[in-house]
Short mmCIF file of C-alpha atoms in Angstrom, two decimals:
data_model
loop_
_atom_site.label_atom_id
_atom_site.label_comp_id
_atom_site.label_asym_id
_atom_site.label_seq_id
_atom_site.Cartn_x
_atom_site.Cartn_y
_atom_site.Cartn_z
CA MET A 278 107.81 332.57 196.93
CA THR A 279 106.17 335.81 195.85
CA THR A 280 106.39 338.90 197.99
CA TRP A 281 103.09 339.73 199.68
CA GLU A 282 101.67 343.21 199.14
CA PRO A 283 99.82 344.65 202.15
CA PRO A 284 96.22 345.77 201.67
CA ALA A 285 95.80 349.37 200.60
CA PRO A 286 95.23 351.80 203.47
CA ALA A 287 91.67 352.41 204.64
CA LEU A 288 89.71 354.84 202.47
CA SER A 289 90.64 358.43 203.09
CA VAL A 290 88.36 361.45 202.69
CA ARG A 291 90.24 362.30 199.51
CA GLN A 292 89.66 358.81 198.08
CA VAL A 293 85.94 358.90 198.91
CA LEU A 294 85.57 362.21 197.12
CA ALA A 295 87.28 360.71 194.07
CA LEU A 296 84.74 357.88 193.73
CA GLU A 297 82.77 358.01 190.50
CA ARG A 298 79.40 358.18 192.28
CA VAL A 299 80.58 361.06 194.46
CA LEU A 300 82.00 363.00 191.50
CA ALA A 301 78.52 362.99 189.98
CA GLY A 302 77.43 365.24 192.86
CA GLU A 303 80.13 367.82 192.00
CA PRO A 304 81.82 367.89 195.43
CA GLU A 305 83.67 371.00 196.58
CA VAL A 306 85.92 371.21 199.63
CA VAL A 307 85.17 374.54 201.31
CA ALA A 308 87.06 374.03 204.58
CA GLY A 309 89.72 371.74 206.11
CA ALA A 310 91.39 371.02 202.77
CA GLY A 311 94.63 370.16 204.56
CA ARG A 312 93.05 367.17 206.35
CA LEU A 313 91.69 365.22 203.37
CA ASP A 314 93.97 362.22 204.10
CA ARG A 315 92.05 361.38 207.27
CA PRO A 316 90.87 357.74 207.20
CA VAL A 317 87.13 357.10 206.86
CA ARG A 318 86.05 354.33 209.21
CA TRP A 319 82.34 354.51 208.38
CA VAL A 320 79.72 356.65 206.63
CA HIS A 321 76.82 357.97 208.69
CA VAL A 322 73.71 359.79 207.40
CA ALA A 323 72.34 362.06 210.11
CA GLU A 324 70.19 365.17 210.32
CA ALA A 325 70.11 365.50 214.12
CA ALA A 326 71.75 368.63 215.46
CA ASP A 327 73.43 366.65 218.26
CA VAL A 328 74.75 363.87 216.01
CA GLY A 329 78.20 364.10 217.65
CA VAL A 330 77.08 362.12 220.69
CA MET A 331 76.25 359.17 218.44
CA LEU A 332 79.70 358.95 216.85
CA SER A 333 82.82 357.04 217.93
CA GLY A 334 85.38 358.62 215.60
CA GLY A 335 86.40 358.27 211.96
CA GLU A 336 82.91 358.71 210.49
CA MET A 337 82.10 360.73 207.39
CA VAL A 338 78.79 362.41 208.20
CA LEU A 339 76.30 363.12 205.39
CA THR A 340 73.59 365.72 205.95
CA THR A 341 71.25 368.16 204.16
CA GLY A 342 71.35 370.50 207.18
CA VAL A 343 67.56 370.79 207.20
CA LEU A 344 67.50 371.16 211.01
CA LEU A 345 70.29 373.74 211.02
CA ALA A 346 68.92 376.24 208.54
CA GLY A 347 68.48 379.78 209.84
CA ASP A 348 70.44 379.28 213.07
CA GLU A 349 74.15 380.12 212.86
CA HIS A 350 74.73 379.11 216.48
CA LYS A 351 73.38 375.61 215.78
CA GLN A 352 75.48 375.42 212.63
CA THR A 353 78.65 376.34 214.54
CA GLU A 354 77.89 373.97 217.42
CA TYR A 355 77.10 371.18 214.94
CA VAL A 356 80.59 371.43 213.43
CA ARG A 357 82.23 371.64 216.87
CA SER A 358 80.40 368.53 218.07
CA LEU A 359 81.65 366.59 215.02
CA HIS A 360 85.17 367.81 215.73
CA ARG A 361 84.93 366.68 219.38
CA ALA A 362 83.68 363.27 218.21
CA GLU A 363 86.72 363.04 215.86
CA ALA A 364 84.60 362.68 212.73
CA SER A 365 86.70 362.44 209.57
CA ALA A 366 84.58 364.87 207.49
CA VAL A 367 81.10 366.31 206.98
CA VAL A 368 79.37 366.33 203.59
CA LEU A 369 76.56 368.82 203.11
CA GLY A 370 74.13 368.41 200.24
CA LEU A 371 73.10 371.83 198.93
CA GLY A 372 69.42 372.34 198.21
CA ARG A 373 66.38 373.80 199.93
CA ALA A 374 68.05 374.17 203.36
CA PHE A 375 71.29 375.65 202.05
CA PRO A 376 71.43 376.83 198.43
CA SER A 377 75.11 377.80 199.00
CA PRO A 378 77.79 376.86 201.54
CA PRO A 379 76.80 378.34 204.94
CA GLU A 380 79.47 380.77 206.11
CA ALA A 381 79.07 379.96 209.81
CA MET A 382 79.71 376.25 209.19
CA ARG A 383 82.62 377.04 206.89
CA ARG A 384 84.34 379.28 209.45
CA ALA A 385 83.81 376.75 212.26
CA ALA A 386 85.11 373.86 210.11
CA GLU A 387 88.18 375.85 209.10
CA ARG A 388 88.98 376.65 212.74
CA CYS A 389 88.58 372.98 213.69
CA GLN A 390 90.39 371.77 210.55
CA LEU A 391 87.44 369.48 209.85
CA PRO A 392 86.96 368.85 206.12
CA LEU A 393 83.63 370.38 205.03
CA VAL A 394 82.46 369.23 201.60
CA VAL A 395 79.41 370.53 199.76
CA LEU A 396 77.63 368.73 196.91
CA HIS A 397 76.39 371.12 194.25
CA ARG A 398 74.11 368.61 192.55
CA PRO A 399 71.37 366.49 194.13
CA PHE A 400 72.87 363.22 195.21
CA PRO A 401 71.25 360.13 196.79
CA PHE A 402 73.16 359.61 200.04
CA ALA A 403 72.18 355.93 199.99
CA GLN A 404 74.39 355.33 196.96
CA LEU A 405 77.43 356.85 198.66
CA THR A 406 76.75 354.96 201.86
CA GLU A 407 76.42 351.67 199.97
CA GLU A 408 79.58 352.27 197.95
CA VAL A 409 81.80 353.22 200.88
CA GLN A 410 80.40 350.65 203.32
CA SER A 411 80.90 347.80 200.85
CA ARG A 412 84.50 348.87 200.25
CA LEU A 413 85.21 349.15 203.97
CA VAL A 414 83.63 345.76 204.68
CA ARG A 415 85.74 344.16 201.96
CA ARG A 416 88.87 345.69 203.46
CA LYS A 417 87.91 344.56 206.96
CA PHE A 418 87.30 341.02 205.68
CA ALA A 419 90.66 341.07 203.88
CA ALA A 420 92.41 342.19 207.07
CA VAL A 421 90.78 339.45 209.16
CA SER A 422 91.55 336.85 206.49
CA LEU A 423 95.16 337.99 206.45
CA SER A 424 95.30 337.78 210.24
CA GLU A 425 94.04 334.20 210.26
CA ALA A 426 96.31 333.18 207.38
CA VAL A 427 99.34 334.55 209.21
CA ARG A 428 98.33 332.81 212.43
CA THR A 429 97.92 329.47 210.61
CA GLU A 430 101.24 329.74 208.76
CA LEU A 431 103.24 330.77 211.81
CA THR A 432 101.68 328.06 213.97
CA ALA A 433 102.60 325.47 211.35
CA LEU A 434 106.20 326.71 211.35
CA ILE A 435 106.38 326.53 215.15
CA THR A 436 104.98 323.00 215.35
CA GLY A 437 107.44 322.01 212.62
CA GLY A 438 110.36 323.19 214.78
CA ALA A 439 111.29 326.21 212.65
CA PRO A 440 113.93 328.55 214.13
CA LEU A 441 113.14 332.11 215.16
CA GLN A 442 114.63 333.58 211.97
CA ARG A 443 112.26 331.54 209.81
CA LEU A 444 109.28 333.01 211.68
CA LEU A 445 110.62 336.54 211.36
CA ASP A 446 111.20 336.07 207.62
CA GLU A 447 107.58 334.99 207.20
CA ILE A 448 106.32 337.97 209.21
CA ALA A 449 108.42 340.32 207.07
CA ARG A 450 107.06 338.73 203.90
CA HIS A 451 103.48 339.35 205.01
CA SER A 452 104.12 342.86 206.30
CA GLY A 453 106.24 343.98 203.37
CA CYS A 454 108.51 346.00 205.68
CA PRO A 455 111.46 345.47 208.07
CA VAL A 456 110.61 343.59 211.27
CA VAL A 457 112.60 344.08 214.48
CA VAL A 458 112.31 342.16 217.77
CA THR A 459 113.88 343.69 220.87
CA ASN A 460 114.07 343.07 224.59
CA LEU A 461 112.85 345.65 227.10
CA ALA A 462 116.21 347.46 226.95
CA HIS A 463 115.75 347.93 223.16
CA ARG A 464 118.55 345.45 222.42
CA VAL A 465 117.80 343.89 219.04
CA LEU A 466 117.19 340.14 219.25
CA GLY A 467 116.23 339.52 215.65
CA THR A 468 115.49 341.23 212.34
CA ALA A 469 113.97 340.30 209.00
CA GLY A 470 113.20 342.01 205.73
CA GLU A 471 115.14 343.45 202.84
CA ARG A 472 118.71 343.78 204.08
CA SER A 473 119.28 347.37 202.95
CA ALA A 474 115.99 348.49 204.55
CA VAL A 475 116.84 346.67 207.79
CA ASP A 476 120.28 348.30 207.87
CA ASP A 477 118.69 351.72 207.41
CA VAL A 478 116.48 351.06 210.43
CA LEU A 479 119.30 349.74 212.61
CA ARG A 480 121.65 352.58 211.68
CA ASP A 481 119.57 354.96 213.82
CA TRP A 482 118.03 352.35 216.09
CA GLU A 483 118.54 354.10 219.44
CA ARG A 484 116.42 357.07 218.39
CA ILE A 485 113.88 354.92 216.54
CA ALA A 486 113.50 352.55 219.50
CA ARG A 487 112.72 355.39 221.87
CA GLN A 488 110.20 356.85 219.45
CA ALA A 489 108.55 353.50 218.69
CA GLY A 490 108.25 352.83 222.41
CA ARG A 491 106.15 355.98 222.90
CA THR A 492 104.00 356.53 219.83
CA GLU A 493 102.85 354.90 216.63
CA GLY A 494 102.65 356.59 213.27
CA ASP A 495 103.96 356.64 209.72
CA GLY A 496 103.67 352.86 209.53
CA TRP A 497 105.57 352.16 212.77
CA ILE A 498 103.46 349.56 214.57
CA ARG A 499 104.50 347.72 217.72
CA ALA A 500 103.17 344.77 219.69
CA GLU A 501 104.25 343.84 223.19
CA LEU A 502 105.70 340.39 223.87
CA ASP A 503 104.84 338.96 227.26
CA GLY A 504 104.42 335.64 228.99
CA ARG A 505 102.16 335.06 231.97
CA GLY A 506 101.53 338.79 232.22
CA GLU A 507 105.23 339.70 232.35
CA PRO A 508 106.47 341.78 229.37
CA TRP A 509 109.89 340.78 228.07
CA GLY A 510 110.14 342.26 224.61
CA ARG A 511 108.60 344.09 221.69
CA LEU A 512 107.95 343.46 218.01
CA VAL A 513 108.05 346.46 215.68
CA LEU A 514 106.85 346.70 212.09
CA CYS A 515 109.03 349.46 210.65
CA GLY A 516 107.28 351.47 207.96
CA TYR A 517 104.22 349.28 207.30
CA ARG A 518 102.52 350.52 204.11
CA GLY A 519 99.02 349.14 204.69
CA ASP A 520 96.34 350.64 206.90
CA THR A 521 97.07 350.85 210.60
CA GLU A 522 94.25 348.53 211.68
CA THR A 523 95.49 345.74 209.41
CA GLY A 524 99.04 346.36 210.61
CA ARG A 525 97.98 346.01 214.22
CA LEU A 526 96.19 342.74 213.48
CA LEU A 527 99.31 341.44 211.74
CA ALA A 528 101.59 342.59 214.56
CA ASP A 529 99.33 340.97 217.18
CA ARG A 530 99.27 337.63 215.34
CA ALA A 531 103.05 337.78 214.94
CA ALA A 532 103.51 338.59 218.64
CA GLU A 533 101.31 335.64 219.65
CA ALA A 534 103.46 333.34 217.51
CA LEU A 535 106.73 334.67 218.91
CA VAL A 536 105.53 334.24 222.48
CA LEU A 537 104.49 330.66 221.71
CA HIS A 538 107.83 329.98 220.00
CA ARG A 539 109.72 331.24 223.04
CA MET A 540 107.54 329.21 225.44
CA LEU A 541 108.16 326.02 223.45
CA GLY A 542 111.87 326.75 223.09
CA GLY A 543 112.68 324.94 226.32
CA ALA A 544 116.27 325.13 227.50
CA GLY A 545 117.68 325.73 224.03
CA CYS A 546 119.61 328.72 222.80
CA SER A 547 118.01 331.97 223.97
CA TRP A 548 117.05 334.71 221.52
CA GLU A 549 119.85 336.90 222.89
CA GLU A 550 122.33 334.10 222.18
CA GLN A 551 120.90 333.54 218.70
CA SER A 552 121.25 337.26 217.94
CA ALA A 553 124.89 337.29 219.07
CA LEU A 554 125.62 334.05 217.20
CA SER A 555 124.14 335.40 213.96
CA LEU A 556 126.31 338.51 214.16
CA LEU A 557 129.49 336.60 215.06
CA THR A 558 128.89 334.00 212.34
CA ASP A 559 128.57 336.74 209.73
CA LEU A 560 131.72 338.40 211.04
CA VAL A 561 133.71 335.14 210.94
CA GLY A 562 132.33 334.21 207.52
CA GLY A 563 133.44 337.46 205.92
CA ALA A 564 130.75 337.33 203.21
CA VAL A 565 129.44 340.69 204.43
CA PRO A 566 131.97 343.53 205.00
CA ALA A 567 132.35 344.31 208.69
CA ARG A 568 131.35 347.95 208.21
CA HIS A 569 127.97 346.78 206.89
CA LEU A 570 127.45 344.85 210.13
CA LEU A 571 128.08 347.88 212.34
CA PRO A 572 124.36 348.80 212.61
CA ARG A 573 123.53 345.26 213.74
CA ALA A 574 126.36 345.27 216.28
CA ARG A 575 125.27 348.61 217.70
CA ALA A 576 121.61 347.54 217.83
CA ALA A 577 122.62 344.30 219.58
CA GLY A 578 124.01 346.37 222.44
CA LEU A 579 127.72 346.20 221.51
CA PRO A 580 129.53 349.56 221.85
CA VAL A 581 131.33 350.26 218.57
CA ASN A 582 132.44 353.92 218.61
CA ARG A 583 136.10 354.51 219.51
CA ARG A 584 136.56 351.06 221.04
CA THR A 585 139.23 348.39 221.26
CA PHE A 586 137.95 344.98 220.11
CA VAL A 587 139.40 341.74 221.45
CA PRO A 588 138.43 338.63 219.38
CA LEU A 589 138.40 335.39 221.40
CA VAL A 590 137.45 331.76 220.89
CA VAL A 591 136.79 329.68 224.00
CA ARG A 592 136.64 325.90 224.24
CA GLY A 593 135.05 324.14 227.19
CA ARG A 594 132.43 326.82 227.95
CA ARG A 595 128.95 327.46 226.52
CA ALA A 596 127.73 330.87 225.38
CA ALA A 597 125.28 331.27 228.27
CA SER A 598 128.09 330.70 230.78
CA LEU A 599 130.34 333.20 229.01
CA ASP A 600 127.55 335.78 228.95
CA ARG A 601 127.15 335.44 232.71
CA THR A 602 130.90 335.88 233.23
CA LEU A 603 130.95 338.98 231.01
CA ARG A 604 128.12 340.54 233.01
CA LEU A 605 129.75 339.57 236.31
CA LEU A 606 133.01 341.26 235.32
CA GLY A 607 131.27 344.24 233.73
CA LEU A 608 132.88 343.60 230.34
CA PRO A 609 130.89 344.72 227.27
CA GLY A 610 130.82 341.89 224.76
CA ILE A 611 128.84 339.23 222.94
CA ALA A 612 129.26 335.46 222.78
CA GLY A 613 127.97 332.83 220.36
CA GLU A 614 128.67 329.14 219.77
CA VAL A 615 130.25 328.91 216.33
CA SER A 616 130.61 325.11 216.56
CA ALA A 617 129.74 322.25 218.89
CA THR A 618 132.97 322.81 220.84
CA ALA A 619 133.92 326.45 220.22
CA THR A 620 132.33 329.72 221.38
CA ALA A 621 133.38 333.01 219.84
CA VAL A 622 133.55 336.09 222.09
CA LEU A 623 134.03 339.69 221.04
CA LEU A 624 135.03 342.11 223.78
CA SER A 625 134.47 345.84 223.23
CA LEU A 626 136.67 347.89 225.56
CA ALA A 627 137.25 351.59 226.00
CA ARG A 628 140.43 352.85 224.38
CA ASP A 629 142.00 353.74 227.75
CA GLN A 630 141.49 350.22 229.18
CA ASP A 631 144.27 347.62 229.29
CA ALA A 632 142.96 345.08 226.78
CA GLU A 633 145.59 342.43 227.56
CA ALA A 634 145.08 342.63 231.34
CA LEU A 635 141.28 342.48 231.06
CA THR A 636 141.49 339.54 228.66
CA ALA A 637 143.77 337.70 231.10
CA HIS A 638 141.36 338.48 233.96
CA PHE A 639 138.45 337.12 231.91
CA ALA A 640 140.39 333.94 231.08
CA ALA A 641 141.45 333.43 234.70
CA ARG A 642 137.84 333.73 235.83
CA LEU A 643 136.74 331.12 233.28
CA ARG A 644 139.46 328.68 234.24
CA ALA A 645 138.60 329.08 237.94
CA GLU A 646 134.99 328.01 237.39
CA PRO A 647 134.08 324.28 237.58
CA ALA A 648 134.12 322.60 234.17
CA ASP A 649 133.66 319.12 232.73
CA GLY A 650 136.74 319.44 230.53
CA HIS A 651 139.78 321.58 229.87
CA VAL A 652 139.07 325.27 229.19
CA VAL A 653 141.05 326.94 226.41
CA VAL A 654 140.91 330.69 225.81
CA ALA A 655 142.42 331.65 222.45
CA ALA A 656 142.87 335.33 221.57
CA ALA A 657 143.90 337.38 218.58
CA ALA A 658 145.66 340.71 218.91
CA ALA A 659 143.36 343.59 219.89
CA ARG A 660 141.85 345.61 217.05
CA THR A 661 140.98 349.31 217.05
CA SER A 662 139.03 349.13 213.78
CA PHE A 663 135.82 347.12 213.44
CA ASP A 664 136.87 346.26 209.87
CA ASP A 665 139.70 344.14 211.33
CA VAL A 666 137.45 342.11 213.65
CA PRO A 667 136.63 339.29 211.15
CA ALA A 668 140.33 338.53 210.60
CA GLY A 669 140.85 338.58 214.37
CA LEU A 670 138.04 336.10 215.01
CA ARG A 671 139.40 333.76 212.34
CA GLU A 672 142.87 334.01 213.89
CA ALA A 673 141.51 333.21 217.37
CA ARG A 674 139.63 330.22 216.00
CA HIS A 675 142.75 328.99 214.21
CA VAL A 676 144.68 329.18 217.49
CA ALA A 677 141.94 327.38 219.44
CA ASP A 678 141.70 324.60 216.85
CA ALA A 679 145.47 324.16 216.73
CA VAL A 680 145.63 323.17 220.41
CA ALA A 681 142.20 321.54 220.73
CA ASP A 682 143.24 317.89 220.66
CA ASP A 683 146.15 318.14 223.12
CA ALA A 684 145.00 320.97 225.39
CA ALA A 685 145.20 318.82 228.51
CA ALA A 686 148.69 317.59 227.70
CA LEU A 687 150.19 320.91 226.68
CA ASP A 688 151.53 323.49 229.10
CA LEU A 689 149.41 326.33 227.75
CA PRO A 690 149.28 329.92 229.05
CA PRO A 691 145.93 331.22 230.39
CA VAL A 692 145.38 333.05 227.09
CA VAL A 693 146.71 331.22 224.04
CA ARG A 694 147.89 333.38 221.15
CA LEU A 695 149.28 332.77 217.70
CA ARG A 696 152.84 332.89 218.99
CA ASP A 697 152.04 329.95 221.35
CA VAL A 698 150.94 327.40 218.72
CA HIS A 699 154.27 327.25 216.83
CA LEU A 700 154.43 324.16 214.59
CA ARG A 701 150.80 323.23 215.30
CA GLY A 702 149.60 326.45 213.74
CA LEU A 703 151.70 326.00 210.61
CA VAL A 704 150.62 322.38 210.10
CA ARG A 705 146.98 323.29 210.52
CA LEU A 706 147.29 325.97 207.84
CA LEU A 707 148.82 323.37 205.47
CA ARG A 708 146.47 320.52 206.37
CA ASP A 709 144.62 320.49 203.02
CA GLU A 710 147.78 320.21 200.91
CA PRO A 711 147.81 316.78 199.14
CA GLN A 712 151.49 316.25 199.97
CA VAL A 713 150.83 316.85 203.67
CA GLN A 714 147.88 314.45 203.59
CA SER A 715 149.96 311.76 201.91
CA PHE A 716 152.77 312.28 204.41
CA ALA A 717 150.41 311.84 207.38
CA GLU A 718 148.84 308.71 205.92
CA ARG A 719 152.24 307.19 205.17
CA GLU A 720 153.78 307.91 208.56
CA LEU A 721 150.79 306.64 210.56
CA ALA A 722 149.62 303.84 208.30
CA GLY A 723 150.50 301.10 210.79
CA LEU A 724 148.11 302.58 213.39
CA LEU A 725 145.40 303.87 211.06
CA ARG A 726 144.82 300.45 209.49
CA ASP A 727 143.86 298.90 212.85
CA PRO A 728 142.80 301.56 215.40
CA GLY A 729 141.14 298.99 217.67
CA GLU A 730 143.90 298.97 220.31
CA ASP A 731 143.55 302.72 220.93
CA LEU A 732 147.25 303.30 220.38
CA LEU A 733 146.90 306.55 218.44
CA PRO A 734 145.76 308.62 221.48
CA VAL A 735 148.67 307.25 223.50
CA LEU A 736 151.15 308.27 220.82
CA ARG A 737 149.53 311.72 220.56
CA THR A 738 149.84 312.35 224.31
CA TYR A 739 153.35 310.92 224.51
CA LEU A 740 154.63 313.27 221.78
CA ALA A 741 152.61 316.29 223.01
CA THR A 742 154.15 315.99 226.48
CA GLY A 743 157.67 315.94 225.06
CA ARG A 744 157.94 312.10 225.42
CA ASN A 745 157.27 312.31 229.15
CA LYS A 746 156.33 308.75 230.14
CA SER A 747 155.15 309.59 233.66
CA ARG A 748 152.85 312.36 232.44
CA THR A 749 151.50 310.18 229.63
CA ALA A 750 150.74 307.29 232.01
CA GLN A 751 149.01 309.71 234.39
CA LEU A 752 146.83 311.27 231.66
CA HIS A 753 145.77 307.84 230.36
CA HIS A 754 145.27 306.39 233.84
CA VAL A 755 147.58 303.40 233.25
CA SER A 756 150.64 302.05 235.06
CA ARG A 757 154.14 302.65 233.77
CA PRO A 758 154.59 298.97 232.69
CA ALA A 759 151.27 299.10 230.81
CA LEU A 760 152.41 302.28 229.04
CA TYR A 761 155.74 300.69 228.09
CA ARG A 762 153.89 297.77 226.46
CA ARG A 763 151.76 300.20 224.42
CA LEU A 764 154.78 302.22 223.31
CA GLU A 765 156.51 299.00 222.22
CA ALA A 766 153.39 298.03 220.23
CA ILE A 767 153.41 301.47 218.55
CA GLN A 768 157.08 301.14 217.58
CA ALA A 769 156.46 297.66 216.16
CA ARG A 770 153.43 298.78 214.14
CA LEU A 771 155.16 301.85 212.69
CA VAL A 772 158.66 300.37 212.51
CA VAL A 773 160.21 303.37 214.23
CA ASP A 774 162.37 304.16 217.24
CA LEU A 775 160.57 306.65 219.48
CA ASP A 776 163.84 307.50 221.22
CA ASP A 777 165.17 308.85 217.92
CA PHE A 778 164.42 312.58 217.88
CA GLU A 779 163.99 312.92 214.11
CA GLN A 780 161.66 309.93 213.85
CA ALA A 781 159.62 311.15 216.82
CA ALA A 782 159.44 314.64 215.31
CA SER A 783 158.28 313.19 211.99
CA LEU A 784 155.50 311.26 213.76
CA HIS A 785 154.53 314.34 215.73
CA ILE A 786 154.12 316.40 212.56
CA ALA A 787 152.15 313.58 210.92
CA LEU A 788 149.82 313.40 213.91
CA LEU A 789 149.28 317.16 213.89
CA ALA A 790 148.41 317.01 210.18
CA HIS A 791 146.12 314.00 210.67
CA ASP A 792 144.24 315.68 213.53
CA ALA A 793 143.91 318.92 211.57
CA GLN A 794 142.52 317.02 208.58
CA GLN A 795 140.03 315.17 210.76
CA ARG A 796 138.88 318.44 212.33
#
């Protein structure tokens, strides 16, 4: 897909004076030369001395000054009235009224910094008006066409179920500049655009966000996001290179689409959760160095300067629930669901805080809340460098996965760490080795060939509980005699003696390898 180039900015005074038809009149700037980049919204031919009351701003006024000749007061007031009306420039055709630039008008224009241009050769104003008006109309039509095209494309994406990032990518393609979406607290919810340009924006986001919230300029264009009259966010085009009017149209169409996307999102993952998930996924993946993700982390509201980072992976809790718990405990952090059963959490604590105690407090709070299943909180060692966070998140996920299948049967501590997974952790690391796969298949063949009797889960629980028959019967909701019959069936199928420690240990290792391979 080709990159879209934004329309050129609206004609400036300088560009109008460079038109071939205007050059034929030998234009000369005699005042306000420093303001020639003012945009020209329209061209107006007027001889009335009080023309200022008929203007609305941005007009280039063409006049012969026939009604101003011989009266310096009128000439001065004429220029002042144009300045008050925010005209972009005044063009005076020299001739019978003024054979040379009038000094009174020149002085007044210089004081007001209003460009005053004189034409030394007779020039039909109608030609200039026609030329400029036709160019402005074409630009206006192009802007409106762009606006409607963007609206149509974004609406099609929304009705097709496209995610937020797909919409933002399309907006960035049309705008040709970085796009940032924030909540009312300036926390970044999404970005799009060329990665290096986005990183440059996010690197100084706190200052930029405050500035963008107050004024527009230099291509920084914002649009408010609100639903039912209640504002909840802001879209910012960062450094838009087209004219401001076109940029505002584009930002407004984009904002409409984002509001609609949020309204149709239902009870799915919130934008805040998507933002956190995107960051955590990139950290876990390791494709992008952690230091390059620092601007995104900071813009997402995560403190990163002189902090202690605690990487966690939680099973049995959704990201929204973990976010609520973080806020309730006053712990700075982000959470995102990295799989259907696992949610990554990154705590950012002050250096003088007890990371281990706060992590234990967080885990205790999670385990105390009602849950449909068993809650597992796996943690890596705290990191003081953001560069070490990806390895920590991968370690926490490894720990969580190692105990996932037997969490209910195992006597786990509130916070599970690498030292707690023992053999499980080692087997999981070796799960893709062909010899380990063959070993697991060979040891469990008698049960894997015919899994219909559901004997494999019984064996898994029996071995995970240290061959505790009472605990196994309790966890599977069967009587002791019924459990004995199942254990006898397992021994017959596998041709083993479960009372023999070495044979039981061999089966236990095979089961750990099989479960790790399945995962």
